[in-house]
Amino acid sequence: MTTLRRMCSWLPRLQRTLPRSSQRAAAARLLHAAAGGGFPARGASSSAQPSRGFGLSACRPTSSDDRSAHEEGEDFLKDSEVEELFQLQAPTGAGEGHHRVFIVHPDVKWGSRKQHLTTAELMMAEAVGLVNTLDNWTVVDKIILSTKTPEKKRIFGKGNFQTLTEKIRQTSGITAVFVNVERLSPLSEREFEEAWGVKVFDRYSVVLHIFRCNARTKEAKLQISLAEIPLLRSRLKNDMVNLDQQGGGARYIGGSGETLYEVQQRLLKEREMKICSALERLRRKRQLLRSQRQHREFPVVSVLGYTNCGKTTLIKALTGDSGLQPRNQLFATLDVTVHAGQLPSRMTVLYVDTIGFLSQLPHQLIDSFSATLEDIKHSDLLVHIRDISHPETVNQKVNVLNVLKNLQVPDGLMSSMIEVHNKIDLVENYQAAAAEPGVMAISALTGRGLDDLRRAVEEELVRSTGKLILNLEVNLSTPRLSWLYKEATVQDVQVNADEGSAVVRVIISTAAYGRYRKLFGGG
């Protein structure tokens, strides 16, 4: 019945998609299936009518508003449509009230899937942290179970799977099982749910639900909606297999020439294309903002790292931005935010706060946030923050570098990246490892080491951006000095009152210095 209820949830979409003459037949076939009779043969009649319980507010195909937007040259979703999509497209199960979760971590003994830089206990601890991040979820019990066959449908061998099934069934109050793997196949998910009788999640679906809970802006909601499409496709495939077993799952819908599965796949494809179009427009808007920043010649520093490593806390400390409210929570930041700060030379710099990284995240999820992460590639400098107090700090560093590699960050940007060991106040007798020369040691919370970090950022920015440090003699009766204050970073002014001149020490870009010479001549 659960599968059939899911299938009936597609009724509003069918009603909006199919010709009016076919809607009643489609509704009848869905309701007949929900009643346990499977789908009637094509052409058979039925007196069943749509239930009043079916709402018409599901994600809809192209409406008149959509068409008008398309006629304007931009296929873009309005705020109300984004919110409707975000609220109603969510995969079933994750957000349905309070979940009491049983966590299963498969400990792979050998092969390509074996983790070498961490332990099963630490990976289990991270899984517990993910669940505890969600307000209405609690961990009821957990188990680490060894496996030699992680690629198999049931992941575990027959004996271990039977042991696991008995333990889950004997633990009272469980509403969901979290299998701590990157992604479960539709076949594995269905097999587990049938064996255990509760909803089953993997890391993809749990992290995506955390994202959903933290999403605030239109762009974040669109990116999450895009990332949810693969989950919806997997669930659709599972549902159709179950319907085929009950009879009629592949039948045609009311003379439309399409099977139910084909209609649903088409609806998902149309929705995916629409989300991608909206994200592309947001990408172009982001590129425009980026070009405006570049035109004003503000250096951009992207602060990145593993989730909950202290990025937002550091940016708040560097900029004094009281509006930033760091949270001790995984994935507290989903949207790129830009904050202005000043370096020791009084040069203005823009710090970009980025989404945190995590191990074992599928490329599909990273790809959904590619527009957000694209800012990293266009920075002048990267600052990699590590929570040096975390027991998995080395593994976290490897995961961050792998994501940057997958994003194809330019080699020059990678080679100039500043590595920062944060939270040294939590490490007794902290000493930077000899194998990691050049790292900056700080505590963003207490302020320790921040002055050294600011100087290191300034030195690297001057080098990487090709800025010039010059002493310019100016006549104080001309607008030269005011121009330099506006277009460059003035570090010092030595006034010669008798001659009405001054020697000005500035940090200035090559382009701005060219404009200065063109306007005022000489040096």
Short mmCIF file of C-alpha atoms in Angstrom, two decimals:
data_model
loop_
_atom_site.label_atom_id
_atom_site.label_comp_id
_atom_site.label_asym_id
_atom_site.label_seq_id
_atom_site.Cartn_x
_atom_site.Cartn_y
_atom_site.Cartn_z
CA MET A 1 0.00 0.00 0.00
CA THR A 2 2.87 2.40 0.70
CA THR A 3 4.08 2.05 -2.87
CA LEU A 4 0.58 2.60 -4.25
CA ARG A 5 0.05 5.68 -2.10
CA ARG A 6 3.29 7.08 -3.50
CA MET A 7 2.10 6.39 -7.02
CA CYS A 8 -1.20 8.13 -6.31
CA SER A 9 0.74 11.22 -5.26
CA TRP A 10 1.60 11.61 -8.94
CA LEU A 11 -2.09 12.06 -9.82
CA PRO A 12 -2.11 15.89 -9.64
CA ARG A 13 0.85 16.00 -12.04
CA LEU A 14 -0.89 13.67 -14.45
CA GLN A 15 -4.05 15.75 -14.28
CA ARG A 16 -2.10 18.83 -15.30
CA THR A 17 -0.08 17.06 -17.99
CA LEU A 18 -2.49 14.79 -19.85
CA PRO A 19 -5.25 15.92 -22.22
CA ARG A 20 -8.50 16.58 -20.36
CA SER A 21 -10.12 13.56 -22.05
CA SER A 22 -7.49 11.26 -20.54
CA GLN A 23 -7.43 12.69 -17.01
CA ARG A 24 -10.45 10.79 -15.72
CA ALA A 25 -9.16 7.51 -17.10
CA ALA A 26 -5.72 8.11 -15.54
CA ALA A 27 -7.30 8.92 -12.19
CA ALA A 28 -9.45 5.81 -12.34
CA ARG A 29 -6.49 3.58 -13.10
CA LEU A 30 -4.45 5.01 -10.23
CA LEU A 31 -7.31 4.65 -7.77
CA HIS A 32 -8.06 1.14 -8.99
CA ALA A 33 -4.41 0.25 -8.34
CA ALA A 34 -4.55 1.87 -4.89
CA ALA A 35 -7.55 -0.28 -4.06
CA GLY A 36 -5.46 -3.36 -4.69
CA GLY A 37 -6.74 -4.29 -8.14
CA GLY A 38 -3.68 -3.28 -10.13
CA PHE A 39 -4.11 -1.32 -13.34
CA PRO A 40 -7.08 -2.26 -15.57
CA ALA A 41 -6.30 -3.40 -19.05
CA ARG A 42 -6.08 -0.69 -21.63
CA GLY A 43 -9.57 0.35 -22.72
CA ALA A 44 -11.33 -1.15 -19.70
CA SER A 45 -13.88 1.04 -17.97
CA SER A 46 -14.06 2.00 -14.34
CA SER A 47 -16.50 4.00 -12.29
CA ALA A 48 -13.88 5.09 -9.78
CA GLN A 49 -13.58 8.83 -9.25
CA PRO A 50 -10.67 10.87 -7.92
CA SER A 51 -10.63 11.06 -4.15
CA ARG A 52 -11.07 14.45 -2.49
CA GLY A 53 -7.92 13.72 -0.58
CA PHE A 54 -5.77 14.35 -3.63
CA GLY A 55 -4.52 17.96 -3.71
CA LEU A 56 -3.57 19.82 -6.88
CA SER A 57 -0.58 21.71 -5.49
CA ALA A 58 2.19 19.35 -6.60
CA CYS A 59 5.07 20.49 -8.82
CA ARG A 60 3.35 21.42 -12.00
CA PRO A 61 4.45 21.44 -15.63
CA THR A 62 4.83 24.67 -17.59
CA SER A 63 2.12 27.20 -16.70
CA SER A 64 1.16 30.50 -18.32
CA ASP A 65 3.52 32.32 -15.95
CA ASP A 66 6.32 29.97 -17.02
CA ARG A 67 5.57 30.60 -20.67
CA SER A 68 5.62 34.37 -20.19
CA ALA A 69 8.98 34.08 -18.45
CA HIS A 70 10.25 32.02 -21.35
CA GLU A 71 8.93 34.60 -23.82
CA GLU A 72 11.01 37.21 -22.03
CA GLY A 73 14.08 35.14 -22.93
CA GLU A 74 14.74 33.76 -19.45
CA ASP A 75 13.22 30.47 -18.30
CA PHE A 76 13.31 31.46 -14.66
CA LEU A 77 11.34 30.29 -11.64
CA LYS A 78 9.58 32.87 -9.52
CA ASP A 79 10.09 32.93 -5.76
CA SER A 80 6.68 31.34 -5.17
CA GLU A 81 7.47 28.55 -7.65
CA VAL A 82 10.86 27.89 -6.06
CA GLU A 83 9.24 27.64 -2.64
CA GLU A 84 6.48 25.35 -3.96
CA LEU A 85 9.03 23.13 -5.64
CA PHE A 86 11.22 23.09 -2.56
CA GLN A 87 8.37 22.16 -0.20
CA LEU A 88 6.60 19.59 -2.36
CA GLN A 89 9.40 17.86 -4.25
CA ALA A 90 11.15 16.61 -1.11
CA PRO A 91 11.64 12.84 -1.22
CA THR A 92 9.25 11.12 1.15
CA GLY A 93 10.47 9.78 4.45
CA ALA A 94 13.23 12.20 5.46
CA GLY A 95 11.14 15.10 6.67
CA GLU A 96 8.18 13.21 8.05
CA GLY A 97 8.30 14.15 11.72
CA HIS A 98 10.60 12.68 14.33
CA HIS A 99 12.91 9.82 13.39
CA ARG A 100 14.43 7.30 15.78
CA VAL A 101 17.41 6.06 13.83
CA PHE A 102 19.43 2.87 13.90
CA ILE A 103 22.87 3.45 12.29
CA VAL A 104 24.68 0.69 10.43
CA HIS A 105 28.27 1.22 9.35
CA PRO A 106 29.71 -1.37 6.94
CA ASP A 107 33.38 -1.86 7.82
CA VAL A 108 34.99 -2.84 4.52
CA LYS A 109 37.88 -5.20 5.15
CA TRP A 110 39.72 -4.90 1.86
CA GLY A 111 39.44 -3.70 -1.71
CA SER A 112 39.01 -0.29 -3.34
CA ARG A 113 36.30 0.75 -0.89
CA LYS A 114 38.38 0.21 2.22
CA GLN A 115 39.16 3.46 4.07
CA HIS A 116 42.87 3.75 4.89
CA LEU A 117 43.05 7.22 6.48
CA THR A 118 40.36 6.71 9.08
CA THR A 119 38.74 4.04 11.22
CA ALA A 120 35.28 2.51 11.35
CA GLU A 121 34.78 4.06 14.80
CA LEU A 122 35.53 7.58 13.54
CA MET A 123 33.29 7.13 10.53
CA MET A 124 30.51 5.95 12.82
CA ALA A 125 31.07 9.03 15.01
CA GLU A 126 30.61 11.25 11.95
CA ALA A 127 27.41 9.40 11.03
CA VAL A 128 26.10 9.99 14.57
CA GLY A 129 27.02 13.67 14.19
CA LEU A 130 25.04 13.90 10.96
CA VAL A 131 21.93 12.46 12.61
CA ASN A 132 22.30 14.66 15.70
CA THR A 133 22.48 17.72 13.47
CA LEU A 134 18.78 17.24 12.71
CA ASP A 135 16.45 18.57 15.40
CA ASN A 136 13.84 15.81 15.18
CA TRP A 137 16.19 12.86 14.74
CA THR A 138 17.76 10.78 17.50
CA VAL A 139 20.11 7.80 17.42
CA VAL A 140 18.47 4.78 19.06
CA ASP A 141 21.30 2.32 18.49
CA LYS A 142 24.25 1.73 16.20
CA ILE A 143 26.42 -1.11 14.99
CA ILE A 144 29.67 -1.54 13.05
CA LEU A 145 29.48 -4.67 10.95
CA SER A 146 32.33 -6.05 8.86
CA THR A 147 31.84 -6.90 5.21
CA LYS A 148 33.92 -8.33 2.41
CA THR A 149 31.24 -7.74 -0.25
CA PRO A 150 30.23 -4.03 -0.14
CA GLU A 151 29.27 -4.15 -3.83
CA LYS A 152 26.62 -6.82 -3.30
CA LYS A 153 22.90 -6.05 -3.11
CA ARG A 154 22.72 -6.65 0.64
CA ILE A 155 26.26 -5.31 1.28
CA PHE A 156 26.83 -7.92 4.01
CA GLY A 157 27.23 -11.67 3.84
CA LYS A 158 24.26 -13.90 4.62
CA GLY A 159 25.18 -14.47 8.27
CA ASN A 160 25.92 -10.84 9.14
CA PHE A 161 22.83 -9.66 7.30
CA GLN A 162 20.66 -12.08 9.27
CA THR A 163 22.27 -10.91 12.54
CA LEU A 164 21.69 -7.29 11.58
CA THR A 165 18.06 -7.91 10.63
CA GLU A 166 17.33 -9.63 13.93
CA LYS A 167 18.96 -6.79 15.92
CA ILE A 168 16.94 -4.13 14.06
CA ARG A 169 13.68 -6.01 14.54
CA GLN A 170 14.39 -6.52 18.26
CA THR A 171 15.17 -2.83 18.89
CA SER A 172 11.90 -1.14 19.77
CA GLY A 173 10.89 2.27 18.47
CA ILE A 174 13.03 2.33 15.32
CA THR A 175 11.50 4.39 12.50
CA ALA A 176 14.50 4.49 10.15
CA VAL A 177 17.85 2.85 9.43
CA PHE A 178 20.83 4.92 8.28
CA VAL A 179 23.27 2.76 6.28
CA ASN A 180 26.49 4.79 6.37
CA VAL A 181 27.52 4.42 2.72
CA GLU A 182 27.83 7.04 0.02
CA ARG A 183 24.82 5.88 -1.98
CA LEU A 184 22.55 2.83 -1.91
CA SER A 185 21.34 1.41 -5.19
CA PRO A 186 17.54 1.36 -5.71
CA LEU A 187 17.70 -2.43 -5.50
CA SER A 188 19.56 -2.37 -2.16
CA GLU A 189 17.23 0.25 -0.72
CA ARG A 190 14.15 -1.80 -1.63
CA GLU A 191 15.72 -5.00 -0.31
CA PHE A 192 16.54 -3.39 3.05
CA GLU A 193 13.16 -1.74 3.47
CA GLU A 194 11.38 -5.01 2.78
CA ALA A 195 13.61 -6.89 5.24
CA TRP A 196 13.49 -4.32 8.05
CA GLY A 197 10.06 -2.76 7.57
CA VAL A 198 11.25 0.85 8.06
CA LYS A 199 12.57 3.69 5.93
CA VAL A 200 16.24 3.33 4.89
CA PHE A 201 18.63 6.26 4.29
CA ASP A 202 22.18 6.58 2.95
CA ARG A 203 24.65 9.48 3.35
CA TYR A 204 23.35 11.18 0.22
CA SER A 205 19.77 11.36 1.51
CA VAL A 206 20.75 12.30 5.08
CA VAL A 207 23.12 15.09 4.00
CA LEU A 208 20.56 16.32 1.51
CA HIS A 209 17.97 16.52 4.27
CA ILE A 210 20.42 18.54 6.40
CA PHE A 211 20.90 20.85 3.42
CA ARG A 212 17.13 21.17 3.12
CA CYS A 213 16.80 22.16 6.78
CA ASN A 214 19.50 24.85 6.41
CA ALA A 215 18.45 26.28 3.03
CA ARG A 216 17.47 29.95 3.16
CA THR A 217 18.05 31.51 -0.25
CA LYS A 218 16.49 30.84 -3.62
CA GLU A 219 19.77 29.52 -5.03
CA ALA A 220 20.26 27.04 -2.18
CA LYS A 221 16.71 25.76 -2.55
CA LEU A 222 17.09 25.34 -6.30
CA GLN A 223 20.38 23.48 -5.89
CA ILE A 224 18.83 21.16 -3.33
CA SER A 225 15.82 20.56 -5.57
CA LEU A 226 18.19 19.62 -8.37
CA ALA A 227 20.15 17.27 -6.10
CA GLU A 228 16.90 15.56 -5.07
CA ILE A 229 16.04 14.53 -8.64
CA PRO A 230 18.27 11.38 -8.52
CA LEU A 231 16.53 10.30 -5.30
CA LEU A 232 13.14 10.79 -6.88
CA ARG A 233 14.22 8.77 -9.92
CA SER A 234 15.47 5.94 -7.71
CA ARG A 235 12.24 5.90 -5.74
CA LEU A 236 10.20 5.98 -8.93
CA LYS A 237 12.10 2.97 -10.24
CA ASN A 238 11.45 1.11 -7.00
CA ASP A 239 7.77 1.97 -7.07
CA MET A 240 7.37 0.82 -10.65
CA VAL A 241 9.06 -2.51 -9.91
CA ASN A 242 6.62 -3.04 -7.05
CA LEU A 243 3.67 -2.13 -9.24
CA ASP A 244 4.82 -4.50 -11.96
CA GLN A 245 4.83 -7.26 -9.38
CA GLN A 246 1.27 -6.32 -8.43
CA GLY A 247 0.23 -6.14 -12.07
CA GLY A 248 -0.24 -3.34 -14.56
CA GLY A 249 2.73 -1.14 -13.76
CA ALA A 250 3.76 -0.76 -17.38
CA ARG A 251 0.26 -0.20 -18.80
CA TYR A 252 -0.56 2.80 -20.94
CA ILE A 253 -2.34 5.79 -19.41
CA GLY A 254 -5.79 6.45 -20.82
CA GLY A 255 -4.83 6.44 -24.49
CA SER A 256 -2.02 8.94 -24.08
CA GLY A 257 0.48 6.57 -25.69
CA GLU A 258 2.72 6.75 -22.60
CA THR A 259 3.09 4.37 -19.71
CA LEU A 260 2.79 5.75 -16.21
CA TYR A 261 6.54 5.32 -15.77
CA GLU A 262 7.25 7.28 -18.97
CA VAL A 263 4.97 10.11 -17.91
CA GLN A 264 6.62 10.37 -14.52
CA GLN A 265 10.11 10.26 -16.04
CA ARG A 266 9.11 13.03 -18.44
CA LEU A 267 7.77 15.15 -15.59
CA LEU A 268 11.03 14.77 -13.70
CA LYS A 269 13.05 15.62 -16.82
CA GLU A 270 11.00 18.74 -17.47
CA ARG A 271 11.38 19.83 -13.88
CA GLU A 272 15.14 19.17 -13.98
CA MET A 273 15.55 21.26 -17.13
CA LYS A 274 13.57 24.09 -15.58
CA ILE A 275 15.69 24.09 -12.41
CA CYS A 276 18.88 24.02 -14.50
CA SER A 277 17.67 27.01 -16.50
CA ALA A 278 16.97 28.95 -13.32
CA LEU A 279 20.37 28.03 -11.86
CA GLU A 280 22.07 29.08 -15.09
CA ARG A 281 20.53 32.53 -14.78
CA LEU A 282 21.72 32.73 -11.18
CA ARG A 283 25.16 31.65 -12.38
CA ARG A 284 25.21 34.51 -14.89
CA LYS A 285 24.15 36.92 -12.15
CA ARG A 286 26.98 35.62 -9.96
CA GLN A 287 29.44 36.11 -12.83
CA LEU A 288 28.24 39.72 -13.18
CA LEU A 289 28.79 40.38 -9.49
CA ARG A 290 32.21 38.75 -9.74
CA SER A 291 33.19 40.96 -12.69
CA GLN A 292 32.05 44.04 -10.75
CA ARG A 293 34.28 43.05 -7.84
CA GLN A 294 37.18 42.53 -10.24
CA HIS A 295 36.53 45.92 -11.86
CA ARG A 296 36.83 47.54 -8.46
CA GLU A 297 40.01 45.51 -7.99
CA PHE A 298 39.18 44.12 -4.56
CA PRO A 299 41.24 40.97 -3.96
CA VAL A 300 39.02 37.94 -3.25
CA VAL A 301 40.00 35.30 -0.68
CA SER A 302 37.95 32.09 -0.56
CA VAL A 303 37.88 30.48 2.89
CA LEU A 304 37.21 26.77 2.56
CA GLY A 305 37.47 23.55 4.49
CA TYR A 306 35.69 20.53 5.91
CA THR A 307 32.26 21.21 7.37
CA ASN A 308 32.29 22.73 10.87
CA CYS A 309 36.02 23.55 10.74
CA GLY A 310 35.45 27.19 11.79
CA LYS A 311 35.28 29.09 8.48
CA THR A 312 32.51 31.50 9.49
CA THR A 313 34.07 32.10 12.92
CA LEU A 314 37.38 32.98 11.24
CA ILE A 315 35.78 35.38 8.74
CA LYS A 316 33.90 37.10 11.57
CA ALA A 317 37.18 37.50 13.46
CA LEU A 318 39.01 38.86 10.39
CA THR A 319 36.29 41.31 9.35
CA GLY A 320 34.52 42.21 12.60
CA ASP A 321 31.21 41.56 10.82
CA SER A 322 28.72 41.35 13.70
CA GLY A 323 26.04 40.06 11.35
CA LEU A 324 27.82 36.72 11.05
CA GLN A 325 26.49 34.15 13.52
CA PRO A 326 28.68 31.03 13.47
CA ARG A 327 26.98 27.79 14.55
CA ASN A 328 28.58 24.64 15.88
CA GLN A 329 26.72 22.59 13.32
CA LEU A 330 27.44 20.58 10.19
CA PHE A 331 26.60 22.45 6.96
CA ALA A 332 25.49 25.61 8.75
CA THR A 333 26.56 27.57 5.63
CA LEU A 334 25.04 26.60 2.27
CA ASP A 335 25.25 29.90 0.42
CA VAL A 336 28.32 31.81 -0.63
CA THR A 337 28.51 35.06 1.33
CA VAL A 338 31.07 37.84 0.82
CA HIS A 339 32.45 39.96 3.66
CA ALA A 340 34.85 42.91 3.42
CA GLY A 341 37.82 43.24 5.73
CA GLN A 342 41.05 45.19 5.94
CA LEU A 343 44.60 43.88 5.95
CA PRO A 344 47.46 45.50 7.95
CA SER A 345 48.23 47.77 4.98
CA ARG A 346 44.57 48.96 5.06
CA MET A 347 44.00 47.21 1.76
CA THR A 348 40.38 46.08 1.46
CA VAL A 349 39.92 42.37 0.82
CA LEU A 350 36.75 40.33 0.24
CA TYR A 351 36.47 37.06 2.18
CA VAL A 352 34.16 34.47 0.61
CA ASP A 353 32.51 32.01 3.01
CA THR A 354 31.89 28.71 1.18
CA ILE A 355 29.90 25.54 1.79
CA GLY A 356 31.72 22.95 3.89
CA PHE A 357 33.01 19.70 2.40
CA LEU A 358 32.35 16.16 3.59
CA SER A 359 33.78 12.73 2.86
CA GLN A 360 31.90 10.23 0.70
CA LEU A 361 29.66 12.76 -1.03
CA PRO A 362 28.51 11.68 -4.50
CA HIS A 363 29.59 13.83 -7.45
CA GLN A 364 25.90 14.45 -8.25
CA LEU A 365 25.52 16.37 -5.00
CA ILE A 366 28.69 18.39 -5.59
CA ASP A 367 27.62 19.07 -9.19
CA SER A 368 24.32 20.52 -7.95
CA PHE A 369 26.29 23.12 -6.00
CA SER A 370 28.76 23.80 -8.81
CA ALA A 371 27.48 27.35 -9.33
CA THR A 372 28.20 28.13 -5.68
CA LEU A 373 31.58 26.40 -5.65
CA GLU A 374 32.59 28.11 -8.89
CA ASP A 375 33.55 31.20 -6.87
CA ILE A 376 36.48 29.23 -5.49
CA LYS A 377 38.07 28.94 -8.94
CA HIS A 378 37.86 32.69 -9.52
CA SER A 379 39.48 33.75 -6.25
CA ASP A 380 42.83 35.48 -5.91
CA LEU A 381 43.76 33.31 -2.93
CA LEU A 382 42.50 30.18 -1.15
CA VAL A 383 42.69 29.77 2.62
CA HIS A 384 42.18 26.15 3.69
CA ILE A 385 40.95 25.92 7.29
CA ARG A 386 41.52 22.69 9.19
CA ASP A 387 40.06 21.77 12.55
CA ILE A 388 43.36 20.55 13.95
CA SER A 389 41.63 19.29 17.11
CA HIS A 390 39.55 16.78 15.14
CA PRO A 391 40.78 13.17 15.24
CA GLU A 392 40.20 12.87 11.48
CA THR A 393 41.93 16.10 10.49
CA VAL A 394 44.32 14.35 8.05
CA ASN A 395 41.50 12.47 6.34
CA GLN A 396 39.45 15.68 6.18
CA LYS A 397 42.34 17.46 4.46
CA VAL A 398 42.56 14.70 1.84
CA ASN A 399 38.82 14.95 1.17
CA VAL A 400 38.98 18.73 0.75
CA LEU A 401 41.90 18.48 -1.68
CA ASN A 402 40.06 15.80 -3.66
CA VAL A 403 37.01 18.03 -4.04
CA LEU A 404 39.21 20.92 -5.21
CA LYS A 405 40.84 18.60 -7.71
CA ASN A 406 37.44 17.51 -9.01
CA LEU A 407 36.45 21.16 -9.34
CA GLN A 408 39.53 21.65 -11.54
CA VAL A 409 40.88 24.55 -9.49
CA PRO A 410 43.86 26.09 -11.37
CA ASP A 411 47.28 24.80 -10.33
CA GLY A 412 48.57 28.28 -9.60
CA LEU A 413 45.74 28.88 -7.15
CA MET A 414 46.32 25.52 -5.48
CA SER A 415 50.07 26.10 -5.10
CA SER A 416 49.56 29.48 -3.40
CA MET A 417 46.87 28.19 -1.00
CA ILE A 418 47.47 29.03 2.67
CA GLU A 419 46.82 26.16 5.06
CA VAL A 420 45.54 27.14 8.49
CA HIS A 421 45.41 24.97 11.59
CA ASN A 422 42.39 26.24 13.52
CA LYS A 423 41.19 25.48 17.08
CA ILE A 424 44.70 25.16 18.49
CA ASP A 425 43.21 26.29 21.82
CA LEU A 426 41.64 22.82 22.00
CA VAL A 427 44.96 21.01 21.50
CA GLU A 428 47.22 20.67 24.49
CA ASN A 429 50.83 21.70 23.77
CA TYR A 430 50.06 22.24 20.08
CA GLN A 431 53.02 22.09 17.73
CA ALA A 432 52.80 22.21 13.93
CA ALA A 433 53.97 18.91 12.48
CA ALA A 434 57.42 19.06 10.94
CA ALA A 435 55.98 17.39 7.85
CA GLU A 436 53.67 20.38 7.30
CA PRO A 437 55.92 23.45 7.01
CA GLY A 438 54.40 26.82 6.25
CA VAL A 439 51.05 26.24 7.98
CA MET A 440 49.51 29.05 10.03
CA ALA A 441 48.40 28.15 13.56
CA ILE A 442 45.40 30.08 14.90
CA SER A 443 42.40 30.05 17.16
CA ALA A 444 39.62 31.95 15.41
CA LEU A 445 37.64 31.91 18.66
CA THR A 446 40.33 33.47 20.89
CA GLY A 447 42.11 35.53 18.22
CA ARG A 448 45.47 33.80 18.67
CA GLY A 449 47.61 33.94 15.52
CA LEU A 450 45.21 36.15 13.52
CA ASP A 451 47.70 39.02 13.05
CA ASP A 452 50.22 36.62 11.53
CA LEU A 453 47.52 35.22 9.27
CA ARG A 454 46.53 38.68 8.07
CA ARG A 455 50.14 39.46 7.17
CA ALA A 456 50.51 36.15 5.33
CA VAL A 457 47.32 36.79 3.38
CA GLU A 458 48.52 40.27 2.45
CA GLU A 459 51.93 39.08 1.27
CA GLU A 460 50.43 36.31 -0.84
CA LEU A 461 47.80 38.62 -2.35
CA VAL A 462 50.39 41.22 -3.33
CA ARG A 463 52.38 38.48 -5.01
CA SER A 464 49.51 36.61 -6.67
CA THR A 465 47.65 39.68 -7.94
CA GLY A 466 50.77 41.40 -9.23
CA LYS A 467 50.11 44.54 -7.21
CA LEU A 468 52.85 47.18 -6.98
CA ILE A 469 54.15 48.80 -3.80
CA LEU A 470 55.27 52.31 -4.79
CA ASN A 471 56.34 55.62 -3.28
CA LEU A 472 54.70 58.34 -5.39
CA GLU A 473 55.45 62.05 -5.09
CA VAL A 474 52.27 64.09 -5.51
CA ASN A 475 51.46 67.78 -5.67
CA LEU A 476 48.87 68.50 -2.97
CA SER A 477 47.22 71.19 -5.10
CA THR A 478 46.14 68.50 -7.61
CA PRO A 479 43.55 65.72 -7.18
CA ARG A 480 46.28 63.04 -7.24
CA LEU A 481 46.10 62.18 -3.53
CA SER A 482 42.30 61.88 -3.46
CA TRP A 483 42.46 59.73 -6.62
CA LEU A 484 44.98 57.39 -4.96
CA TYR A 485 42.79 57.07 -1.86
CA LYS A 486 39.91 56.07 -4.11
CA GLU A 487 41.69 53.71 -6.53
CA ALA A 488 44.56 52.25 -4.48
CA THR A 489 45.54 51.37 -0.91
CA VAL A 490 47.33 54.31 0.69
CA GLN A 491 49.69 53.05 3.39
CA ASP A 492 51.54 56.20 4.39
CA VAL A 493 51.69 59.92 3.54
CA GLN A 494 54.81 62.03 4.27
CA VAL A 495 53.87 65.68 3.77
CA ASN A 496 56.39 68.38 2.80
CA ALA A 497 54.47 71.52 3.77
CA ASP A 498 57.09 73.93 2.44
CA GLU A 499 56.85 72.55 -1.07
CA GLY A 500 53.13 71.67 -0.95
CA SER A 501 53.84 68.07 -1.85
CA ALA A 502 53.84 64.62 -0.29
CA VAL A 503 55.41 61.21 -0.75
CA VAL A 504 52.64 58.62 -0.75
CA ARG A 505 53.31 54.94 -0.20
CA VAL A 506 50.63 52.89 -2.00
CA ILE A 507 49.71 49.36 -2.97
CA ILE A 508 48.27 49.64 -6.45
CA SER A 509 47.38 47.30 -9.28
CA THR A 510 49.25 47.50 -12.56
CA ALA A 511 46.04 48.56 -14.34
CA ALA A 512 45.30 51.33 -11.83
CA TYR A 513 48.89 52.57 -11.99
CA GLY A 514 48.55 52.75 -15.77
CA ARG A 515 45.43 54.89 -15.38
CA TYR A 516 47.24 57.08 -12.86
CA ARG A 517 50.12 57.74 -15.25
CA LYS A 518 47.71 58.47 -18.10
CA LEU A 519 45.76 61.00 -15.99
CA PHE A 520 48.62 62.72 -14.19
CA GLY A 521 51.76 61.71 -16.07
CA GLY A 522 55.08 60.53 -14.66
CA GLY A 523 55.47 58.60 -11.43
#
